[in-house]
PDB file of C-alpha atoms in Angstrom:
ATOM      1  CA  MET A1075      52.620 -39.863 107.102  1.00 78.00           C
ATOM      2  CA  PRO A1076      52.877 -36.401 108.482  1.00 88.00           C
ATOM      3  CA  PHE A1077      53.798 -35.857 112.056  1.00 95.00           C
ATOM      4  CA  TYR A1078      51.133 -33.284 113.653  1.00 97.00           C
ATOM      5  CA  ILE A1079      52.283 -30.669 115.910  1.00 98.00           C
ATOM      6  CA  ASN A1080      49.314 -28.506 117.871  1.00 98.00           C
ATOM      7  CA  ILE A1081      51.219 -26.087 119.283  1.00 98.00           C
ATOM      8  CA  HIS A1082      48.221 -24.556 121.197  1.00 98.00           C
ATOM      9  CA  SER A1083      45.459 -26.462 122.680  1.00 97.00           C
ATOM     10  CA  HIS A1084      43.020 -26.826 125.853  1.00 93.00           C
ATOM     11  CA  SER A1085      42.549 -30.309 125.288  1.00 91.00           C
ATOM     12  CA  LYS A1086      44.944 -33.505 125.020  1.00 90.00           C
ATOM     13  CA  ALA A1087      45.926 -35.137 122.420  1.00 89.00           C
ATOM     14  CA  ILE A1088      44.056 -36.717 119.905  1.00 85.00           C
ATOM     15  CA  GLY A1089      45.009 -39.836 117.762  1.00 84.00           C
ATOM     16  CA  THR A1090      48.880 -39.565 117.740  1.00 85.00           C
ATOM     17  CA  GLU A1091      48.724 -35.174 116.956  1.00 94.00           C
ATOM     18  CA  TRP A1092      51.559 -34.162 119.369  1.00 97.00           C
ATOM     19  CA  VAL A1093      49.749 -31.021 122.091  1.00 97.00           C
ATOM     20  CA  LEU A1094      51.252 -28.562 124.005  1.00 98.00           C
ATOM     21  CA  GLN A1095      48.118 -28.430 125.921  1.00 97.00           C
ATOM     22  CA  ASN A1096      47.472 -25.410 127.889  1.00 97.00           C
ATOM     23  CA  LEU A1097      46.164 -24.707 131.353  1.00 96.00           C
ATOM     24  CA  HIS A1098      44.967 -20.902 133.227  1.00 94.00           C
ATOM     25  CA  SER A1099      43.935 -22.450 136.218  1.00 91.00           C
ATOM     26  CA  ARG A1100      43.739 -26.052 138.330  1.00 91.00           C
ATOM     27  CA  PHE A1101      47.811 -26.223 138.275  1.00 92.00           C
ATOM     28  CA  GLU A1102      47.462 -29.253 139.725  1.00 89.00           C
ATOM     29  CA  ASP A1103      45.602 -31.419 137.141  1.00 89.00           C
ATOM     30  CA  LEU A1104      49.244 -31.663 135.540  1.00 94.00           C
ATOM     31  CA  THR A1105      49.510 -35.056 134.786  1.00 93.00           C
ATOM     32  CA  PRO A1106      53.535 -36.442 134.448  1.00 90.00           C
ATOM     33  CA  TYR A1107      53.205 -38.016 130.574  1.00 87.00           C
ATOM     34  CA  ASN A1108      51.804 -34.505 128.670  1.00 93.00           C
ATOM     35  CA  CYS A1109      53.491 -31.467 127.987  1.00 97.00           C
ATOM     36  CA  TYR A1110      52.043 -28.508 128.953  1.00 97.00           C
ATOM     37  CA  SER A1111      51.766 -24.302 128.815  1.00 98.00           C
ATOM     38  CA  VAL A1112      50.920 -22.726 132.627  1.00 98.00           C
ATOM     39  CA  GLY A1113      50.054 -19.049 132.314  1.00 97.00           C
ATOM     40  CA  LEU A1114      47.343 -16.472 134.174  1.00 97.00           C
ATOM     41  CA  HIS A1115      45.303 -15.691 130.918  1.00 96.00           C
ATOM     42  CA  PRO A1116      43.997 -11.718 131.127  1.00 96.00           C
ATOM     43  CA  TRP A1117      40.302 -13.412 131.298  1.00 95.00           C
ATOM     44  CA  PHE A1118      40.566 -14.937 134.513  1.00 94.00           C
ATOM     45  CA  ILE A1119      42.859 -12.821 137.088  1.00 92.00           C
ATOM     46  CA  HIS A1120      41.772 -10.406 139.852  1.00 89.00           C
ATOM     47  CA  GLU A1121      43.516  -8.462 142.158  1.00 89.00           C
ATOM     48  CA  GLU A1122      42.666 -10.034 145.197  1.00 90.00           C
ATOM     49  CA  ALA A1123      43.903 -13.557 144.151  1.00 90.00           C
ATOM     50  CA  PHE A1124      47.031 -12.275 141.682  1.00 88.00           C
ATOM     51  CA  PRO A1125      49.308 -13.556 144.586  1.00 91.00           C
ATOM     52  CA  GLU A1126      48.227 -17.043 145.255  1.00 93.00           C
ATOM     53  CA  GLN A1127      47.575 -17.509 141.604  1.00 93.00           C
ATOM     54  CA  LEU A1128      51.135 -16.510 141.235  1.00 93.00           C
ATOM     55  CA  GLN A1129      52.643 -18.494 143.556  1.00 95.00           C
ATOM     56  CA  SER A1130      50.291 -21.584 142.121  1.00 95.00           C
ATOM     57  CA  LEU A1131      51.970 -20.681 138.723  1.00 96.00           C
ATOM     58  CA  GLU A1132      55.357 -20.704 139.824  1.00 96.00           C
ATOM     59  CA  GLU A1133      55.357 -23.891 141.643  1.00 96.00           C
ATOM     60  CA  ALA A1134      53.935 -25.392 138.125  1.00 96.00           C
ATOM     61  CA  ALA A1135      56.687 -23.504 136.571  1.00 96.00           C
ATOM     62  CA  THR A1136      59.473 -26.000 137.708  1.00 96.00           C
ATOM     63  CA  ARG A1137      57.660 -29.080 136.894  1.00 96.00           C
ATOM     64  CA  PRO A1138      59.725 -30.617 133.833  1.00 96.00           C
ATOM     65  CA  GLN A1139      56.464 -31.320 131.914  1.00 96.00           C
ATOM     66  CA  VAL A1140      55.562 -27.520 131.636  1.00 98.00           C
ATOM     67  CA  LYS A1141      57.651 -26.725 128.730  1.00 98.00           C
ATOM     68  CA  ALA A1142      56.380 -23.118 128.328  1.00 98.00           C
ATOM     69  CA  ILE A1143      54.448 -19.846 130.437  1.00 98.00           C
ATOM     70  CA  GLY A1144      51.339 -18.590 128.793  1.00 97.00           C
ATOM     71  CA  GLU A1145      49.189 -18.439 127.768  1.00 97.00           C
ATOM     72  CA  CYS A1146      49.182 -14.354 129.083  1.00 98.00           C
ATOM     73  CA  GLY A1147      49.409 -10.961 127.600  1.00 97.00           C
ATOM     74  CA  LEU A1148      46.966  -8.065 127.278  1.00 98.00           C
ATOM     75  CA  ASP A1149      43.011  -8.243 126.365  1.00 98.00           C
ATOM     76  CA  ARG A1150      41.432  -4.633 125.857  1.00 96.00           C
ATOM     77  CA  VAL A1151      37.566  -6.582 125.103  1.00 95.00           C
ATOM     78  CA  CYS A1152      37.746  -8.346 128.476  1.00 95.00           C
ATOM     79  CA  ASN A1153      36.368  -6.579 131.892  1.00 93.00           C
ATOM     80  CA  THR A1154      39.953  -7.173 133.487  1.00 95.00           C
ATOM     81  CA  PRO A1155      41.421  -3.573 134.039  1.00 96.00           C
ATOM     82  CA  MET A1156      44.268  -2.566 131.879  1.00 96.00           C
ATOM     83  CA  PRO A1157      46.526  -1.961 134.540  1.00 96.00           C
ATOM     84  CA  LEU A1158      46.320  -5.311 136.435  1.00 96.00           C
ATOM     85  CA  GLN A1159      46.689  -7.175 133.161  1.00 96.00           C
ATOM     86  CA  LYS A1160      49.695  -5.489 132.473  1.00 97.00           C
ATOM     87  CA  LYS A1161      51.252  -6.361 136.090  1.00 96.00           C
ATOM     88  CA  VAL A1162      50.029  -9.968 135.865  1.00 96.00           C
ATOM     89  CA  PHE A1163      51.967  -9.985 132.052  1.00 97.00           C
ATOM     90  CA  HIS A1164      54.808  -8.256 133.445  1.00 97.00           C
ATOM     91  CA  ALA A1165      55.613 -10.778 136.119  1.00 96.00           C
ATOM     92  CA  GLN A1166      54.851 -13.853 133.745  1.00 97.00           C
ATOM     93  CA  ILE A1167      57.422 -12.286 131.176  1.00 97.00           C
ATOM     94  CA  LEU A1168      59.905 -12.458 134.390  1.00 97.00           C
ATOM     95  CA  LEU A1169      58.740 -15.988 135.216  1.00 97.00           C
ATOM     96  CA  ALA A1170      59.886 -17.208 131.617  1.00 97.00           C
ATOM     97  CA  ARG A1171      62.865 -15.557 131.620  1.00 96.00           C
ATOM     98  CA  SER A1172      63.883 -16.881 135.422  1.00 96.00           C
ATOM     99  CA  TYR A1173      63.457 -20.521 133.922  1.00 96.00           C
ATOM    100  CA  ASN A1174      64.463 -19.973 130.681  1.00 96.00           C
ATOM    101  CA  LYS A1175      60.566 -21.311 128.883  1.00 97.00           C
ATOM    102  CA  PRO A1176      59.310 -19.887 125.950  1.00 98.00           C
ATOM    103  CA  LEU A1177      56.678 -17.638 125.966  1.00 98.00           C
ATOM    104  CA  ILE A1178      52.749 -18.060 124.440  1.00 98.00           C
ATOM    105  CA  ILE A1179      50.773 -14.671 124.031  1.00 98.00           C
ATOM    106  CA  HIS A1180      47.415 -13.697 123.823  1.00 98.00           C
ATOM    107  CA  CYS A1181      46.529 -10.481 122.301  1.00 97.00           C
ATOM    108  CA  VAL A1182      43.516  -8.816 121.480  1.00 96.00           C
ATOM    109  CA  ARG A1183      43.439  -4.871 120.617  1.00 96.00           C
ATOM    110  CA  ALA A1184      46.642  -4.689 122.542  1.00 97.00           C
ATOM    111  CA  PHE A1185      49.027  -4.907 120.225  1.00 96.00           C
ATOM    112  CA  GLU A1186      51.800  -1.598 120.745  1.00 96.00           C
ATOM    113  CA  GLU A1187      51.139  -2.226 124.294  1.00 96.00           C
ATOM    114  CA  THR A1188      52.103  -5.814 124.178  1.00 97.00           C
ATOM    115  CA  ILE A1189      55.325  -5.222 122.134  1.00 96.00           C
ATOM    116  CA  ARG A1190      56.628  -2.453 124.007  1.00 95.00           C
ATOM    117  CA  GLU A1191      56.142  -4.816 127.364  1.00 95.00           C
ATOM    118  CA  LEU A1192      57.965  -7.167 125.236  1.00 97.00           C
ATOM    119  CA  ASP A1193      60.674  -5.107 124.031  1.00 93.00           C
ATOM    120  CA  HIS A1194      61.740  -4.081 127.633  1.00 91.00           C
ATOM    121  CA  GLU A1195      61.336  -7.309 129.301  1.00 91.00           C
ATOM    122  CA  ALA A1196      61.380 -10.322 126.807  1.00 87.00           C
ATOM    123  CA  HIS A1197      65.312 -10.715 126.347  1.00 88.00           C
ATOM    124  CA  ASN A1198      66.326 -13.758 124.679  1.00 91.00           C
ATOM    125  CA  ILE A1199      63.375 -15.805 125.530  1.00 96.00           C
ATOM    126  CA  PRO A1200      60.720 -17.333 122.725  1.00 98.00           C
ATOM    127  CA  VAL A1201      58.153 -15.690 122.082  1.00 98.00           C
ATOM    128  CA  LEU A1202      54.446 -16.802 120.150  1.00 98.00           C
ATOM    129  CA  PHE A1203      51.656 -15.030 119.429  1.00 98.00           C
ATOM    130  CA  HIS A1204      49.317 -17.772 119.660  1.00 98.00           C
ATOM    131  CA  GLY A1205      45.712 -17.469 117.124  1.00 96.00           C
ATOM    132  CA  PHE A1206      46.923 -14.624 115.238  1.00 97.00           C
ATOM    133  CA  THR A1207      44.710 -12.830 112.820  1.00 94.00           C
ATOM    134  CA  GLY A1208      46.020  -9.900 112.907  1.00 93.00           C
ATOM    135  CA  SER A1209      47.326  -7.604 109.251  1.00 94.00           C
ATOM    136  CA  ARG A1210      50.280  -8.497 107.257  1.00 94.00           C
ATOM    137  CA  GLU A1211      52.133  -5.675 107.942  1.00 95.00           C
ATOM    138  CA  LYS A1212      51.814  -6.847 111.879  1.00 96.00           C
ATOM    139  CA  ALA A1213      52.956 -10.462 111.182  1.00 97.00           C
ATOM    140  CA  LEU A1214      56.002  -9.328 109.807  1.00 96.00           C
ATOM    141  CA  GLN A1215      56.946  -6.326 112.462  1.00 96.00           C
ATOM    142  CA  LEU A1216      56.527  -9.807 114.634  1.00 97.00           C
ATOM    143  CA  THR A1217      58.499 -11.955 112.751  1.00 97.00           C
ATOM    144  CA  ARG A1218      61.315  -8.968 112.346  1.00 97.00           C
ATOM    145  CA  ARG A1219      61.592  -9.159 115.886  1.00 96.00           C
ATOM    146  CA  GLY A1220      62.040 -12.949 115.899  1.00 97.00           C
ATOM    147  CA  TYR A1221      58.962 -13.997 117.305  1.00 98.00           C
ATOM    148  CA  PHE A1222      56.746 -16.873 115.966  1.00 98.00           C
ATOM    149  CA  LEU A1223      53.047 -16.726 115.192  1.00 98.00           C
ATOM    150  CA  SER A1224      50.535 -19.543 115.269  1.00 98.00           C
ATOM    151  CA  PHE A1225      47.568 -20.160 113.286  1.00 97.00           C
ATOM    152  CA  GLY A1226      44.094 -21.977 113.925  1.00 97.00           C
ATOM    153  CA  LYS A1227      41.298 -21.458 113.080  1.00 95.00           C
ATOM    154  CA  SER A1228      41.278 -17.749 110.741  1.00 93.00           C
ATOM    155  CA  LEU A1229      43.553 -19.866 108.737  1.00 93.00           C
ATOM    156  CA  PHE A1230      40.297 -20.854 106.798  1.00 92.00           C
ATOM    157  CA  GLN A1231      40.019 -16.885 105.949  1.00 90.00           C
ATOM    158  CA  ARG A1232      41.125 -16.891 102.461  1.00 88.00           C
ATOM    159  CA  ARG A1233      43.629 -13.451 103.657  1.00 90.00           C
ATOM    160  CA  LEU A1234      45.140 -15.941 105.947  1.00 88.00           C
ATOM    161  CA  HIS A1235      46.110 -17.896 103.010  1.00 87.00           C
ATOM    162  CA  GLU A1236      48.339 -15.832 101.162  1.00 87.00           C
ATOM    163  CA  MET A1237      49.857 -14.223 104.630  1.00 90.00           C
ATOM    164  CA  LEU A1238      51.552 -17.292 104.821  1.00 92.00           C
ATOM    165  CA  THR A1239      53.547 -16.957 101.643  1.00 92.00           C
ATOM    166  CA  ALA A1240      54.870 -13.677 103.012  1.00 93.00           C
ATOM    167  CA  LEU A1241      56.498 -15.109 106.240  1.00 96.00           C
ATOM    168  CA  PRO A1242      59.641 -16.473 106.851  1.00 97.00           C
ATOM    169  CA  LYS A1243      58.863 -20.081 106.644  1.00 97.00           C
ATOM    170  CA  GLU A1244      60.859 -20.657 110.255  1.00 98.00           C
ATOM    171  CA  GLN A1245      58.802 -18.748 112.363  1.00 98.00           C
ATOM    172  CA  TRP A1246      55.389 -20.046 112.415  1.00 98.00           C
ATOM    173  CA  LEU A1247      52.910 -22.840 113.701  1.00 98.00           C
ATOM    174  CA  LEU A1248      49.814 -24.487 113.778  1.00 98.00           C
ATOM    175  CA  GLU A1249      47.098 -24.691 116.220  1.00 98.00           C
ATOM    176  CA  THR A1250      43.566 -25.849 117.227  1.00 97.00           C
ATOM    177  CA  ASP A1251      42.893 -23.719 120.714  1.00 96.00           C
ATOM    178  CA  ASP A1252      39.341 -24.117 121.510  1.00 90.00           C
ATOM    179  CA  ALA A1253      38.006 -24.808 117.977  1.00 92.00           C
ATOM    180  CA  SER A1254      35.980 -27.705 116.720  1.00 90.00           C
ATOM    181  CA  ILE A1255      38.249 -28.310 114.000  1.00 94.00           C
ATOM    182  CA  SER A1256      41.402 -30.488 113.677  1.00 95.00           C
ATOM    183  CA  ILE A1257      44.986 -30.173 113.328  1.00 96.00           C
ATOM    184  CA  GLU A1258      45.184 -32.433 110.336  1.00 96.00           C
ATOM    185  CA  SER A1259      42.595 -29.999 108.747  1.00 96.00           C
ATOM    186  CA  LEU A1260      44.720 -27.104 109.650  1.00 97.00           C
ATOM    187  CA  TYR A1261      48.033 -28.804 108.124  1.00 97.00           C
ATOM    188  CA  GLU A1262      46.259 -29.579 104.634  1.00 97.00           C
ATOM    189  CA  ILE A1263      44.868 -25.835 104.153  1.00 96.00           C
ATOM    190  CA  ALA A1264      48.470 -24.934 104.793  1.00 97.00           C
ATOM    191  CA  ALA A1265      49.864 -27.507 102.761  1.00 97.00           C
ATOM    192  CA  LYS A1266      47.689 -26.292  99.565  1.00 95.00           C
ATOM    193  CA  SER A1267      48.214 -22.430 100.619  1.00 94.00           C
ATOM    194  CA  LEU A1268      51.758 -23.092 100.197  1.00 96.00           C
ATOM    195  CA  ASN A1269      51.665 -25.396  97.411  1.00 96.00           C
ATOM    196  CA  ILE A1270      54.149 -27.936  98.935  1.00 97.00           C
ATOM    197  CA  PRO A1271      53.180 -31.898  99.748  1.00 97.00           C
ATOM    198  CA  GLU A1272      52.066 -31.813 103.852  1.00 97.00           C
ATOM    199  CA  ASP A1273      54.897 -34.244 104.437  1.00 96.00           C
ATOM    200  CA  VAL A1274      57.401 -31.287 103.442  1.00 97.00           C
ATOM    201  CA  LEU A1275      55.303 -29.035 105.977  1.00 98.00           C
ATOM    202  CA  SER A1276      55.314 -31.339 108.459  1.00 97.00           C
ATOM    203  CA  LEU A1277      59.162 -31.499 108.450  1.00 97.00           C
ATOM    204  CA  GLN A1278      59.326 -27.584 108.514  1.00 98.00           C
ATOM    205  CA  ILE A1279      56.684 -27.173 111.654  1.00 98.00           C
ATOM    206  CA  GLN A1280      59.015 -29.930 113.460  1.00 97.00           C
ATOM    207  CA  LYS A1281      61.829 -27.570 113.083  1.00 98.00           C
ATOM    208  CA  ASN A1282      60.326 -24.330 113.653  1.00 98.00           C
ATOM    209  CA  ALA A1283      58.312 -26.274 117.068  1.00 98.00           C
ATOM    210  CA  THR A1284      62.219 -27.260 117.929  1.00 98.00           C
ATOM    211  CA  SER A1285      63.102 -23.977 117.560  1.00 98.00           C
ATOM    212  CA  PHE A1286      60.507 -22.790 119.742  1.00 98.00           C
ATOM    213  CA  LEU A1287      60.247 -25.483 122.221  1.00 98.00           C
ATOM    214  CA  GLY A1288      64.313 -26.278 122.954  1.00 97.00           C
ATOM    215  CA  PHE A1289      63.024 -29.377 122.551  1.00 96.00           C
ATOM    216  CA  ALA A1290      61.848 -32.044 119.150  1.00 96.00           C
ATOM    217  CA  PRO A1291      58.461 -33.042 120.370  1.00 95.00           C
ATOM    218  CA  THR A1292      57.350 -36.549 119.828  1.00 86.00           C
ATOM    219  CA  THR A1293      54.414 -38.950 120.150  1.00 65.00           C
ATOM    220  CA  ILE A1294      57.281 -41.903 121.404  1.00 52.00           C
TER     221      ILE A1294
END
């Protein structure tokens, strides 16, 4: 039976899946036996609250159940001013470097700016672009830099099926995010797209998750 790894969700694990659960606030809700990513999402940052938000994030980052920083990044669709977004993003990259934790990226219509910031600051830490929906060319640009991609509900689009076959098999993962889909359905689609058994896909994604996170996920 495949072992299902859900690398980005805002909900707790369902059934036997392993989940990296994301929190963008209320970091005091961290529980001892789950694995988390924590970050200041560009939708929910405010100039006057940023120092307090960052302090709370730094405290959460020291907790052993926090395995990654993010999601964080840049978003040209939301109302948060871009200079503030860049300041907050920069601070979180430095935080990830300080605690040697991988970074999960939220990027909407700000690809070049995000790349520039990562090129300048994200040295020697694993980086994952979550919920990737971009072009094949952008996907290859990211994987050439050593970054990981994760795919969610967009995998139901045929063009994403074809993209999987062009990507390095070691550099992508699957996620449900906040969509009403199961991680099992994504594994099924990905395995069919690659024409491989789900068990084979599961083993590869376990290796990829271990490489990104720095430890092997397990439900035990």
